[in-house]
Amino acid sequence: MPSKPPSRRTISVDTLARVEGQGALHLTIDGDRVIDLRFEIFEPPRFFEALLRGRHASEAPDIVARICGICPVAYQMSAVHALERIFRVEIDPAVRMLRRLYYCGEWIESHALHVHMLAAPDFFGCDSIITLAEKERAAVERGLRLKKVGNAIIAVLGGRSVHPVGACLGGFTRLPRPAEMRTLHEQLARAHDDAVACVRWVAGFDLPGQSSDIEFVSLRDPVEYPLCEGRMVSSKGLDCAQEEFDDFFEEHQVPHSNALHAKLKGRGPYFLGPLARVNLNFDRLPPAVVEVARETGIAWPNANPYTSIVARGLEILYAVDEAARIIASYQPPSAAAAAVRPRAGIGRAITEAPRGSLYHAYETDDRGIIRSARIVPPTSQNQAQMEADLRQLAPALLRTTQAEATRLCETAIRNYDPCISCATHFLRLTVEPR
Amino acid sequence: MSLPRPIRIVGCGSPRGDDAAGWAVIDRLQDQLGQLTAAVSLHRAAGGHDILELLDGCGTLILIDAVSSGAAPGTIHRLEWPSPRLMTLRPGSTHDLGPAAALQLAAALDLLPARVVLYGLEAGSFRSCPILTEAMAAAVPRLVREILDEIGSLDLDERRRVR
């Protein structure tokens, strides 16, 4: 006769494994009731918004690239779009396509890293990519090849793959050379098959089932799969301009996190990232990607957060094919960057970071000096939804071992590919005068 | 006649305090490698992913990184793969694959060159600072001499092997 599960259990994961940055989880369950749940982000705040104040707008792309070693392009792109709105900069269509290519590079390297090194070990009983390599050698080699292609794109346009320096207001500091573009195109042509194989591999994982009443949110563009443009839409009818972010979303502090939580005003938590984008933009994916998505046998749109890893795989494939398409039709612009004339004003922009919508807002004076900066990264916005998912998981945690319960919680958190280091620069420090 | 397989010397680090020691060693070696005949190349790496990309066709890999083991600052450690200390080394960052983890992954994928040497330079401080601590600054030229001796003997071995 099976032993009766304990009615009360506390699960404490002091340092979450295989997430980017440092966080912890504390969960106490009594019966079927969660009486305490804290996804703790204890990394110290980094005050990037304060660092930006007083600096010239032209310095912003290099400063914000330092926020994250995995998704610097996203920070650069949200910053330049917001600031260019203030300065009314006209971007050459060819430069716009180069930015799209640059962003594809980041999606490929970031998603390939997460799928193979952080998430996949969960599904093979492995604790790291090193032990996974012993069981799934071909897949790990493929993942490393894909990551390398993504890094190569960022290095060509950004000068280097980590903390790149090539993006600037108006465009890039230099244009790619034809030989560099040819080499990238050859690498991308080879990467297509790897990306298809990656989708098939992750779709074959024994993914847990969870149906939730989730509000998915992402950008949606009239024509393209969203990267840098579009309106913010949701699976429950939200449809707002990027500039209206503060009218519909609000941030709030919780005692246990150094990153602000966020919610949709009057509604609650929401879900950002690849699964949200695929769910809300499936009709914007090219036929070749749709065909591979259908082959997986998974219904799209899909409300199970565990299918995020498949959505991430589909976005690797999308980004590989989109990058190859952009290079094949590339005609160099007349200048690497448009002229920029500073103005006073307020600019806001959202772009789709690998982990979801990344909001930046700036105020500048007439010399282009940044007077205020606000950055709302996807991981901080996803925290409340992560906690909601963990609450739903709670009953299952009572019926298993401590080690397995920890693994289940970490797997649920990894659906969001949280980048904790990105999220932790939001602590509002109040100094009380004496 | 087969060509000698290249020796790659990789300094790992960042611009922060003594973590820059690996890069400082590479910069000093740059000026002193003219007299060597074997194919020696020098690289700066930020993390394990960079190392993985340097393994293709490599005969000998020499890695240099700042370490924190509790020894006196400036102490030079020398480890050769496979070493239990390298297999169990804890990663210093959750954001990237550390050098030891990169070696473990490369070993699992049969990508490691025939010879891998890791020089660890005991750090005095990892605080964000544009210069090395005194102890580390003194250790850098000592390690450069040691590496030059090491690749000099490797070079001789290699020439004998090729002949």
XYZ file of C-alpha atoms in Angstrom:
597
model
C 0.000 0.000 0.000
C 1.519 3.345 -1.001
C 2.417 5.613 1.854
C 0.188 8.604 2.452
C 1.693 11.805 1.101
C 2.635 14.396 3.712
C 0.024 17.115 4.048
C 2.566 19.859 4.585
C 5.831 20.322 2.783
C 8.401 23.055 2.334
C 10.574 23.104 -0.751
C 13.573 25.392 -0.581
C 15.927 25.718 -3.513
C 18.565 28.097 -2.237
C 20.277 28.564 -5.588
C 18.370 27.701 -8.732
C 20.470 25.743 -11.205
C 20.700 26.398 -14.935
C 19.126 29.824 -15.006
C 21.030 32.944 -15.974
C 21.815 34.820 -12.786
C 21.120 33.927 -9.200
C 17.737 33.273 -7.696
C 16.042 31.031 -5.172
C 12.665 29.460 -4.584
C 10.762 28.886 -1.345
C 7.461 27.092 -1.405
C 5.328 25.859 1.501
C 2.285 23.741 0.772
C -0.363 22.649 3.289
C -2.744 20.081 1.856
C -3.568 21.409 -1.592
C -3.045 24.973 -0.459
C 0.082 26.987 -1.123
C 0.687 29.019 2.010
C 3.980 30.586 0.997
C 5.544 30.984 -2.424
C 8.533 33.173 -3.140
C 10.519 33.180 -6.364
C 13.365 35.168 -4.880
C 15.662 37.293 -6.935
C 18.430 38.152 -4.522
C 21.089 39.310 -6.948
C 21.927 42.852 -6.000
C 20.398 45.619 -8.097
C 22.716 47.110 -10.698
C 21.275 50.617 -11.121
C 21.656 50.805 -14.900
C 18.832 53.331 -15.134
C 20.711 55.626 -12.773
C 23.956 55.030 -14.720
C 22.251 56.283 -17.875
C 21.098 59.555 -16.316
C 23.381 62.410 -17.299
C 25.016 60.460 -20.146
C 24.606 61.448 -23.780
C 22.034 59.451 -25.730
C 24.763 58.288 -28.127
C 26.381 56.393 -25.226
C 23.199 54.451 -24.407
C 23.693 51.524 -26.843
C 27.122 50.709 -25.381
C 25.964 51.117 -21.772
C 22.824 48.985 -22.078
C 24.728 46.264 -23.968
C 26.469 45.628 -20.646
C 23.221 44.661 -18.932
C 23.368 41.131 -20.318
C 25.992 38.879 -21.871
C 23.296 36.748 -23.509
C 20.828 39.331 -24.873
C 22.761 42.605 -25.357
C 21.265 43.173 -28.825
C 17.756 43.383 -27.355
C 18.867 46.095 -24.926
C 20.594 47.997 -27.708
C 17.608 47.746 -30.040
C 15.003 48.881 -27.492
C 17.282 51.791 -26.537
C 17.990 53.004 -30.072
C 14.348 52.729 -31.119
C 13.173 54.742 -28.093
C 15.849 57.419 -28.511
C 15.400 57.650 -32.298
C 11.716 58.341 -31.689
C 12.693 61.408 -29.666
C 15.200 62.589 -32.281
C 12.874 61.749 -35.221
C 15.580 59.767 -37.018
C 14.683 58.287 -40.403
C 16.162 54.798 -40.657
C 17.227 53.550 -44.090
C 15.238 50.386 -44.957
C 18.511 48.514 -45.553
C 19.753 49.491 -42.074
C 16.430 48.334 -40.666
C 17.030 44.925 -42.276
C 20.560 44.791 -40.854
C 19.092 45.400 -37.393
C 16.680 42.550 -38.003
C 19.607 40.332 -39.007
C 21.524 41.379 -35.875
C 18.511 40.494 -33.712
C 18.135 37.110 -35.473
C 21.729 36.376 -34.425
C 20.815 36.989 -30.817
C 17.686 34.836 -30.955
C 19.713 31.981 -32.444
C 22.550 32.107 -29.884
C 20.340 32.758 -26.860
C 17.695 30.157 -27.728
C 20.323 27.544 -28.698
C 22.062 28.109 -25.355
C 18.840 27.765 -23.383
C 17.429 24.772 -25.254
C 20.599 22.680 -25.174
C 22.522 23.807 -22.110
C 19.867 24.880 -19.640
C 16.544 23.168 -20.428
C 17.239 19.888 -22.256
C 19.165 18.208 -19.390
C 15.849 18.147 -17.427
C 14.344 15.731 -19.902
C 17.215 13.219 -19.838
C 17.828 12.987 -16.099
C 21.050 14.968 -16.494
C 22.366 17.725 -14.294
C 24.260 19.606 -16.989
C 25.145 19.757 -20.655
C 28.294 17.771 -19.827
C 26.353 14.698 -18.750
C 23.805 15.341 -21.501
C 26.656 15.209 -24.046
C 27.329 11.622 -23.006
C 23.712 10.637 -23.777
C 22.773 12.987 -26.624
C 26.070 13.803 -28.255
C 24.703 14.664 -31.711
C 22.127 17.058 -30.252
C 24.700 18.836 -28.087
C 27.073 19.200 -31.042
C 24.181 20.610 -33.068
C 23.333 23.058 -30.291
C 26.918 24.302 -30.144
C 26.966 24.723 -33.946
C 23.737 26.754 -33.852
C 25.012 28.947 -31.040
C 28.193 29.585 -33.015
C 26.202 30.771 -36.062
C 24.210 33.196 -33.902
C 27.400 34.509 -32.321
C 28.971 34.946 -35.774
C 26.107 37.199 -36.925
C 26.409 39.365 -33.806
C 30.191 39.556 -34.212
C 29.926 40.744 -37.839
C 27.450 43.527 -37.036
C 28.409 44.234 -33.453
C 32.192 43.862 -33.653
C 32.151 41.061 -31.068
C 29.592 38.536 -29.932
C 29.470 39.437 -26.226
C 28.658 43.033 -25.241
C 28.802 44.134 -28.894
C 29.683 47.717 -29.762
C 28.570 48.029 -33.410
C 25.055 49.400 -32.899
C 24.553 53.143 -32.666
C 21.794 55.704 -32.968
C 20.838 55.825 -36.658
C 22.265 52.408 -37.549
C 25.686 50.822 -37.165
C 29.221 52.124 -36.746
C 30.247 50.210 -39.883
C 28.602 48.136 -42.581
C 29.342 44.431 -43.035
C 31.764 43.568 -45.817
C 30.427 41.469 -48.741
C 32.814 38.618 -47.859
C 31.527 38.565 -44.266
C 27.937 38.383 -45.493
C 28.808 35.540 -47.895
C 30.419 33.564 -45.084
C 27.403 34.107 -42.827
C 25.068 33.008 -45.614
C 26.990 29.775 -46.064
C 26.884 29.112 -42.307
C 23.133 29.828 -42.200
C 22.425 27.546 -45.147
C 24.111 24.722 -43.227
C 22.310 25.695 -40.000
C 18.819 25.234 -41.500
C 18.908 21.438 -41.203
C 20.305 21.710 -37.675
C 17.433 24.010 -36.717
C 14.808 21.639 -38.152
C 16.426 18.720 -36.322
C 16.421 20.767 -33.109
C 12.638 21.357 -33.343
C 12.021 17.641 -33.935
C 14.277 16.733 -31.020
C 12.579 18.999 -28.458
C 9.093 18.109 -29.701
C 9.948 14.489 -28.860
C 10.652 15.275 -25.178
C 8.250 13.942 -22.569
C 6.799 17.385 -21.869
C 4.562 17.665 -18.796
C 1.022 18.785 -19.466
C -0.438 21.838 -17.803
C -3.407 23.774 -18.989
C -3.621 27.229 -17.595
C -5.689 30.309 -18.111
C -2.717 32.366 -19.250
C -2.728 35.779 -20.899
C 0.012 35.680 -23.543
C 1.478 39.041 -24.582
C 3.829 40.007 -27.408
C 4.348 42.461 -30.213
C 2.401 41.897 -33.404
C 3.384 43.451 -36.709
C 1.024 43.832 -39.683
C 3.260 41.689 -41.884
C 6.358 40.245 -40.225
C 7.037 37.942 -37.321
C 7.765 40.536 -34.612
C 11.260 41.628 -33.642
C 11.483 45.419 -33.434
C 8.083 46.742 -34.465
C 4.378 46.212 -33.891
C 1.651 46.787 -31.336
C 1.409 45.021 -27.987
C -1.348 42.435 -28.197
C -2.564 39.651 -25.938
C -4.520 36.431 -26.135
C -7.295 38.164 -24.169
C -7.832 41.137 -26.418
C -5.191 43.689 -25.408
C -4.148 45.835 -28.365
C -2.089 48.928 -27.594
C 0.690 51.013 -29.067
C 4.198 50.587 -27.657
C 3.968 54.155 -26.307
C 0.889 53.179 -24.260
C 2.744 50.574 -22.185
C 2.256 52.464 -18.921
C -1.492 52.837 -19.569
C -1.975 49.070 -19.567
C 0.902 47.585 -17.549
C 2.092 48.413 -14.057
C 5.104 47.441 -12.004
C 5.121 46.877 -8.269
C 7.641 45.872 -5.667
C 7.399 42.658 -3.657
C 9.481 42.125 -0.520
C 11.217 38.953 -1.734
C 12.581 40.139 -5.084
C 15.138 42.693 -6.177
C 13.270 42.838 -9.497
C 9.932 44.608 -9.772
C 6.939 42.408 -10.563
C 4.516 43.473 -13.282
C 0.872 42.922 -14.102
C -1.685 43.986 -16.626
C -3.746 46.679 -14.938
C -7.007 45.300 -13.565
C -6.134 41.793 -14.815
C -3.017 40.197 -13.370
C 0.055 38.220 -14.456
C 0.933 37.715 -18.099
C 3.294 35.551 -20.127
C 6.035 36.882 -22.413
C 8.519 35.050 -24.623
C 8.721 32.588 -27.520
C 5.495 30.731 -26.668
C 3.577 34.033 -26.472
C 5.059 35.159 -29.799
C 4.302 31.871 -31.559
C 0.770 31.807 -30.115
C 0.018 35.374 -31.179
C 1.914 35.410 -34.477
C 1.612 31.889 -35.867
C 0.134 33.368 -39.058
C 3.259 35.513 -39.475
C 5.601 32.503 -39.644
C 6.745 31.497 -43.155
C 5.246 28.311 -44.638
C 8.456 26.302 -44.141
C 8.426 26.998 -40.387
C 4.661 26.390 -40.135
C 5.156 23.007 -41.808
C 7.779 21.985 -39.231
C 5.532 23.331 -36.421
C 2.599 21.235 -37.666
C 4.810 18.142 -37.996
C 5.466 18.264 -34.242
C 1.858 17.211 -33.631
C 1.514 20.015 -31.089
C -1.553 22.215 -31.521
C -0.739 25.908 -32.008
C -1.633 28.186 -30.310
C -0.852 26.243 -27.153
C -1.516 27.179 -23.518
C 0.839 24.635 -21.943
C 3.902 26.554 -20.682
C 6.056 23.430 -21.136
C 5.717 23.751 -24.916
C 7.882 26.876 -24.602
C 10.934 24.813 -25.481
C 9.342 23.811 -28.792
C 8.361 27.434 -29.491
C 11.976 28.364 -28.781
C 13.124 25.732 -31.282
C 10.698 27.102 -33.898
C 12.120 30.580 -33.345
C 15.659 29.270 -33.891
C 14.469 27.908 -37.232
C 12.636 31.140 -38.035
C 15.682 33.274 -37.188
C 18.061 31.070 -39.212
C 15.828 31.270 -42.307
C 15.036 34.969 -41.831
C 18.730 35.826 -41.449
C 19.556 33.895 -44.642
C 16.715 35.665 -46.468
C 17.918 39.099 -45.337
C 21.491 38.410 -46.461
C 20.342 37.013 -49.820
C 18.417 40.209 -50.636
C 20.828 42.667 -48.989
C 21.683 45.869 -50.817
C 24.043 48.080 -48.794
C 22.577 51.378 -47.582
C 24.206 54.644 -48.651
C 25.498 55.184 -45.098
C 26.056 52.927 -42.100
C 24.109 55.321 -39.888
C 21.635 58.145 -40.428
C 22.472 61.603 -39.106
C 21.126 62.210 -35.611
C 20.205 65.655 -34.258
C 19.384 65.648 -30.546
C 16.096 67.084 -29.335
C 14.347 67.292 -26.020
C 11.552 64.803 -25.553
C 10.306 61.459 -24.320
C 10.644 58.245 -26.304
C 9.395 54.748 -25.602
C 9.976 51.496 -27.462
C 9.446 47.772 -27.110
C 11.361 45.088 -28.978
C 11.171 41.324 -28.643
C 14.143 40.094 -26.609
C 14.680 36.314 -26.679
C 12.794 36.121 -23.356
C 9.976 38.462 -24.393
C 8.970 42.097 -24.738
C 11.587 44.539 -23.462
C 10.381 48.088 -22.749
C 12.655 51.138 -22.631
C 11.605 54.760 -21.967
C 13.911 57.785 -22.010
C 13.644 61.509 -21.503
C 16.337 63.699 -23.054
C 17.123 67.409 -23.051
C 17.811 69.439 -26.183
C 21.535 68.456 -26.121
C 20.636 64.767 -26.089
C 21.532 64.251 -22.426
C 19.451 61.516 -20.829
C 17.390 62.954 -17.973
C 15.577 59.743 -17.075
C 15.675 56.123 -18.171
C 13.371 53.244 -17.447
C 13.973 49.640 -18.471
C 11.412 46.868 -17.961
C 12.932 43.502 -18.954
C 10.898 40.415 -19.739
C 12.145 38.327 -16.821
C 10.837 40.798 -14.257
C 7.500 40.904 -16.096
C 7.306 37.091 -16.132
C 7.925 36.627 -12.388
C 4.255 36.749 -11.367
C 3.316 34.248 -14.089
C 6.135 31.927 -12.963
C 4.733 32.023 -9.435
C 1.227 31.315 -10.796
C 2.555 28.236 -12.626
C 4.308 27.017 -9.474
C 1.080 27.367 -7.474
C -0.632 25.112 -9.990
C 2.174 22.575 -9.674
C 1.927 22.442 -5.868
C -0.380 19.395 -5.392
C 1.910 17.206 -7.523
C 4.884 18.237 -5.401
C 3.392 16.655 -2.275
C 3.388 13.233 -3.870
C 7.043 13.005 -4.809
C 10.544 13.075 -3.352
C 12.229 16.308 -2.353
C 14.764 15.980 -5.167
C 12.064 15.342 -7.752
C 9.939 18.215 -6.406
C 12.944 20.513 -6.771
C 13.495 19.324 -10.329
C 9.832 19.883 -11.201
C 9.926 23.423 -9.825
C 13.151 24.260 -11.661
C 11.789 22.817 -14.901
C 8.664 24.986 -14.550
C 10.810 28.083 -13.997
C 13.037 27.215 -16.946
C 10.002 27.414 -19.266
C 10.597 31.168 -19.030
C 14.381 31.051 -19.569
C 14.689 33.652 -16.818
C 17.604 36.029 -17.070
C 17.826 37.111 -13.483
C 20.857 39.328 -13.929
C 18.940 41.383 -16.493
C 16.014 41.760 -14.158
C 17.793 43.053 -11.103
C 18.261 46.714 -11.609
C 14.980 47.945 -10.375
C 15.171 48.208 -6.644
C 13.943 51.621 -5.711
C 16.152 52.940 -3.017
C 14.465 55.485 -0.791
C 16.630 57.478 1.547
C 14.660 58.967 4.398
C 15.929 62.402 5.426
C 16.761 62.659 9.138
C 55.888 14.835 -43.720
C 53.061 15.968 -41.448
C 52.870 19.553 -40.305
C 53.173 20.315 -36.591
C 49.798 20.688 -34.921
C 49.297 24.189 -33.571
C 49.791 25.204 -29.986
C 47.013 27.540 -28.859
C 47.570 29.676 -25.796
C 44.355 31.104 -24.414
C 44.100 33.707 -21.665
C 40.699 33.727 -19.973
C 39.409 36.712 -18.096
C 37.716 40.062 -18.012
C 38.882 43.624 -17.444
C 38.042 43.389 -13.721
C 40.944 43.411 -11.264
C 43.030 40.254 -11.128
C 40.569 38.501 -13.436
C 42.471 40.333 -16.200
C 45.634 38.293 -15.482
C 44.968 35.764 -18.287
C 44.727 38.590 -20.797
C 47.839 40.281 -19.365
C 49.849 37.085 -19.922
C 48.682 36.934 -23.554
C 49.633 40.584 -24.112
C 53.178 39.969 -22.781
C 53.588 36.774 -24.788
C 52.614 38.680 -27.920
C 55.891 40.595 -27.815
C 58.103 37.585 -27.150
C 57.068 34.850 -29.545
C 59.081 35.904 -32.604
C 61.884 33.360 -32.139
C 59.618 30.292 -31.956
C 59.235 28.047 -34.975
C 56.139 26.008 -34.150
C 52.704 27.338 -34.987
C 51.771 29.132 -31.808
C 48.723 31.333 -31.651
C 47.537 33.572 -28.848
C 43.931 34.225 -27.919
C 41.917 36.157 -25.365
C 38.782 34.429 -24.139
C 35.922 35.687 -22.013
C 34.519 32.275 -21.153
C 34.207 28.623 -21.950
C 32.317 29.098 -25.211
C 35.307 30.941 -26.657
C 37.554 28.031 -25.657
C 35.289 25.496 -27.377
C 35.651 27.431 -30.607
C 39.462 27.237 -30.474
C 39.830 23.472 -30.234
C 39.466 22.499 -33.873
C 42.824 21.254 -35.201
C 44.617 22.162 -31.991
C 47.567 19.982 -30.870
C 48.264 21.548 -27.487
C 46.047 23.892 -25.530
C 47.507 26.079 -22.818
C 44.898 27.917 -20.760
C 45.635 30.708 -18.332
C 43.021 31.924 -15.882
C 42.817 33.665 -12.532
C 41.811 31.256 -9.757
C 40.764 31.455 -6.150
C 41.928 28.450 -4.106
C 43.018 30.045 -0.843
C 46.741 30.004 -1.758
C 48.882 33.133 -1.475
C 48.037 35.757 -4.137
C 50.335 35.409 -7.133
C 50.844 31.650 -6.685
C 51.122 29.838 -10.022
C 49.236 26.551 -10.235
C 49.859 24.119 -13.077
C 47.346 21.406 -13.890
C 47.339 19.016 -16.774
C 44.217 17.362 -18.175
C 42.939 14.922 -16.966
C 43.231 16.145 -13.410
C 40.676 15.462 -10.670
C 40.942 19.126 -9.674
C 39.811 20.190 -13.146
C 36.967 17.670 -13.207
C 35.476 18.969 -9.975
C 36.183 22.670 -10.335
C 33.052 24.672 -9.542
C 31.902 27.221 -12.127
C 32.478 30.831 -11.128
C 29.495 32.143 -13.071
C 25.967 31.029 -13.858
C 25.984 33.154 -17.002
C 28.563 31.294 -18.994
C 30.367 28.019 -19.271
C 33.557 28.301 -17.182
C 36.909 27.096 -18.538
C 36.810 23.887 -16.485
C 33.241 23.107 -17.611
C 34.264 23.836 -21.213
C 37.101 21.288 -20.888
C 34.702 18.740 -19.383
C 32.226 19.285 -22.219
C 34.983 19.109 -24.836
C 36.182 15.837 -23.293
C 32.639 14.393 -23.466
C 32.492 15.356 -27.151
C 36.040 14.090 -27.906
C 37.138 17.568 -28.884
C 40.078 17.941 -26.521
C 43.556 18.177 -28.052
C 46.190 15.615 -27.097
C 47.634 17.902 -24.457
C 45.853 20.429 -22.257
C 47.629 22.480 -19.606
C 45.880 24.940 -17.317
C 47.876 27.608 -15.543
C 45.978 29.124 -12.656
C 47.124 32.431 -11.231
C 45.979 32.923 -7.667
C 44.062 36.192 -7.529
C 44.429 38.756 -4.786
C 41.220 40.601 -5.603
C 38.337 40.341 -8.052
C 37.154 43.854 -7.271
C 36.389 46.024 -10.242
C 39.677 47.824 -10.763
C 41.632 48.699 -13.924
C 44.983 47.348 -12.636
C 46.275 44.062 -11.263
C 47.174 43.733 -7.585
C 50.880 43.906 -6.797
C 51.158 40.155 -6.224
C 49.425 39.368 -9.515
C 51.415 41.931 -11.481
C 54.605 40.246 -10.225
C 53.294 36.777 -11.103
C 52.492 37.615 -14.739
C 56.134 37.882 -16.012
C 57.082 34.759 -14.004
C 54.320 32.808 -15.710
C 55.263 34.200 -19.130
C 58.810 32.820 -18.661
C 57.382 29.471 -17.536
C 55.110 29.267 -20.586
C 57.946 30.231 -22.943
C 60.032 27.391 -21.465
C 57.080 25.033 -21.810
C 56.372 25.836 -25.438
C 60.105 25.815 -26.199
C 60.305 22.198 -25.053
C 57.023 21.363 -26.811
C 58.424 22.921 -29.967
C 61.510 20.716 -29.760
C 59.407 17.603 -29.142
C 57.205 18.526 -32.070
C 60.137 19.009 -34.435
C 61.598 15.642 -33.377
C 58.195 14.017 -33.951
C 57.780 15.547 -37.388
C 61.329 14.645 -38.430
